[in-house]
mmCIF file of C-alpha atoms in Angstrom:
data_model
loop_
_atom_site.group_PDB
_atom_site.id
_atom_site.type_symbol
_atom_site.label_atom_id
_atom_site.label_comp_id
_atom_site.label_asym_id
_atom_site.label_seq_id
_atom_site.Cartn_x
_atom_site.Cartn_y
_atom_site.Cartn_z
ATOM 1 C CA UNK A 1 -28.357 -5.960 4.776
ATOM 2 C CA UNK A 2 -24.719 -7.555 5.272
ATOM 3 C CA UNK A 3 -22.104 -5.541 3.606
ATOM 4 C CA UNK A 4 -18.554 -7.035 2.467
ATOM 5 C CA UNK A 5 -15.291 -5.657 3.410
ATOM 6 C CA UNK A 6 -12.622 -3.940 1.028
ATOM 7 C CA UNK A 7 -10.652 -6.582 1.396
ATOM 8 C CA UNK A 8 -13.222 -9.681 1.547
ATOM 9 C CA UNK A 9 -14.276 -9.035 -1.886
ATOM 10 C CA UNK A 10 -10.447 -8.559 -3.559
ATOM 11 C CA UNK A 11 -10.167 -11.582 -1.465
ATOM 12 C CA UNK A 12 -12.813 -13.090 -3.502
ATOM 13 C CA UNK A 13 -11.949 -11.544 -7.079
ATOM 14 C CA UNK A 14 -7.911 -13.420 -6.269
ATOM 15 C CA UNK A 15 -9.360 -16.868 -5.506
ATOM 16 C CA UNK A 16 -10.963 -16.297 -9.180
ATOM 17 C CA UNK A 17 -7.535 -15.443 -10.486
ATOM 18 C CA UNK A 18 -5.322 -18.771 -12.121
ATOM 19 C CA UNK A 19 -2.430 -19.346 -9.579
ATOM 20 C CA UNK A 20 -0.123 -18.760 -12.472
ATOM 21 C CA UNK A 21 -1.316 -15.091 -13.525
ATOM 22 C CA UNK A 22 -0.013 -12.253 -12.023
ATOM 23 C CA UNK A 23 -1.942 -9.330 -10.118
ATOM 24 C CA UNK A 24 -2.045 -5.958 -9.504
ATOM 25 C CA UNK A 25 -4.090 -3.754 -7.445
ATOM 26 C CA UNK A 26 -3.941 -0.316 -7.707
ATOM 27 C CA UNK A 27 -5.380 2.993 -6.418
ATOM 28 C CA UNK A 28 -5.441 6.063 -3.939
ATOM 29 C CA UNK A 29 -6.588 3.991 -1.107
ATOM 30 C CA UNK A 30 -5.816 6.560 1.795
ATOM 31 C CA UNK A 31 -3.342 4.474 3.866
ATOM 32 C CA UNK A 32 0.136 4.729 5.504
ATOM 33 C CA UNK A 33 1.938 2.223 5.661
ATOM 34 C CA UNK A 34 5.153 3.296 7.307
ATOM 35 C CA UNK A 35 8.901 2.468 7.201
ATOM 36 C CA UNK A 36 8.960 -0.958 9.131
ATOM 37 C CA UNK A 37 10.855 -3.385 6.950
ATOM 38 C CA UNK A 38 8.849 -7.031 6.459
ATOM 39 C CA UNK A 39 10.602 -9.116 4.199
ATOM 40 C CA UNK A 40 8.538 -10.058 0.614
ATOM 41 C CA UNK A 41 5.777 -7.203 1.641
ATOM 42 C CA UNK A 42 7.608 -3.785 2.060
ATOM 43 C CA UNK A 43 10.664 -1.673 2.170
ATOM 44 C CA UNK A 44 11.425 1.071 4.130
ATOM 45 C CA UNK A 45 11.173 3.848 1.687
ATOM 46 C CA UNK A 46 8.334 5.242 3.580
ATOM 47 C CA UNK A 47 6.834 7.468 5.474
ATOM 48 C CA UNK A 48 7.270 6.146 8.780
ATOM 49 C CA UNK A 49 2.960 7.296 9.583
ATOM 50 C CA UNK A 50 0.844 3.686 9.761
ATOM 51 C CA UNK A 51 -2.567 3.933 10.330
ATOM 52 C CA UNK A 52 -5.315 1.429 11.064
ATOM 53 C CA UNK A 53 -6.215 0.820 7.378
ATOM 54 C CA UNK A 54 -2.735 0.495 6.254
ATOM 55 C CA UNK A 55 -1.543 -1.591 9.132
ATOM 56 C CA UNK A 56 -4.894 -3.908 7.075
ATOM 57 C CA UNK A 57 -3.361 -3.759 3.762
ATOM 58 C CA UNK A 58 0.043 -4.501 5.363
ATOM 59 C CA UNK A 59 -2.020 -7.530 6.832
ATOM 60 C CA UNK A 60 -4.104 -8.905 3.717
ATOM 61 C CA UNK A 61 -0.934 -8.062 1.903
ATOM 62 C CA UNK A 62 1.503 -10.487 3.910
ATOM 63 C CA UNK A 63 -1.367 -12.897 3.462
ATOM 64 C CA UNK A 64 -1.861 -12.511 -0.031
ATOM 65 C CA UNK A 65 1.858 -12.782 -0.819
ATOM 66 C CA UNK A 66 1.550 -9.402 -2.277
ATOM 67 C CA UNK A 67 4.215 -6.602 -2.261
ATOM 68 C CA UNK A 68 3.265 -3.062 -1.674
ATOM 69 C CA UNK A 69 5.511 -1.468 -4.006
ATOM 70 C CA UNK A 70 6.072 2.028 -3.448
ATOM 71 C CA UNK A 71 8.122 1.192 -0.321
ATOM 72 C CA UNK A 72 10.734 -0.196 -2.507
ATOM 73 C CA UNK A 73 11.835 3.054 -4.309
ATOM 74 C CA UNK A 74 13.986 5.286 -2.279
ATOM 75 C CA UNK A 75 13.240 9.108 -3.052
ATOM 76 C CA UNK A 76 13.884 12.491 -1.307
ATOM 77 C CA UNK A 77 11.794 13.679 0.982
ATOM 78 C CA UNK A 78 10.220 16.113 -1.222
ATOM 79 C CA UNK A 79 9.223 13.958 -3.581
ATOM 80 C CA UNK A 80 7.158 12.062 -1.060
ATOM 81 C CA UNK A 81 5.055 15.272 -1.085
ATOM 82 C CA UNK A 82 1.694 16.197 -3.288
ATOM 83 C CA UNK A 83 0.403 19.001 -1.483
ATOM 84 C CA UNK A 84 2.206 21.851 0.607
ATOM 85 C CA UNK A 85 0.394 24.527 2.328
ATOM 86 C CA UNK A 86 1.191 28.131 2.865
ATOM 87 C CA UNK A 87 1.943 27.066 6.185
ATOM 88 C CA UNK A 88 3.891 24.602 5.041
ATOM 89 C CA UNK A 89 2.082 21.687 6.116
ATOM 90 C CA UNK A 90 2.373 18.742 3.793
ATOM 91 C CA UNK A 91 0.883 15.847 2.823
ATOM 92 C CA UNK A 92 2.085 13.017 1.437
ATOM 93 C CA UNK A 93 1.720 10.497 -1.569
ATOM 94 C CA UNK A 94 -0.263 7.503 -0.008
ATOM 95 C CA UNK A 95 -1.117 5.461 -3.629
ATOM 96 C CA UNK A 96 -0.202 2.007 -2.602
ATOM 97 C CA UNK A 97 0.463 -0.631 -5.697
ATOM 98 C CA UNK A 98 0.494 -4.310 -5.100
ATOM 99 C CA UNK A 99 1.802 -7.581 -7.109
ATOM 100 C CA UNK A 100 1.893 -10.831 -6.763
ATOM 101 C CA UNK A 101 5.075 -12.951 -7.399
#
């Protein structure tokens, strides 16, 4: 049985989308992105954690001509945060929204 990737088959639901319409992916998809600046993707209003599957959505999203919003927004730290322990270990917001131009 051949499985498809994440991003093979939102590859495949864009090339069914008009060039004209717009697009937006959203969802908790468990990635870090970090604070690296690349022009028309992402801002530096982030963490500055990547990981292996966000370093991929920073990929398909360069490709794609998508932006991967929630870099753009500068906040405080603390607002970065969902959970805090009693040991104060945190963890941080890692929803990732997308658009096309």
């Amino acid at each position: 049985m051949v499985t498809i990737d994440f991003y093979e088959q939102i590859q495949l639901l864009i090339e069914t989308i008009p060039q004209h319409e717009g697009i937006i992916i959203m969802g908790d998809l468990n990635q870090r992105v970090g604070n690296e600046v690349i022009p028309g993707v992402k801002n530096r209003f982030n963490w500055e954690a990547l990981n292996a599957r966000g370093g991929k959505l920073v990929k398909f999203c360069a490709y794609q001509e998508l932006k991967i919003t929630n870099t753009n927004f500068k906040h405080k730290p603390q607002h970065k945060v969902t959970v805090q322990d009693n040991r104060r270990v945190t963890s941080t917001i890692d929803y990732n929204n997308e658009y096309s131009h």
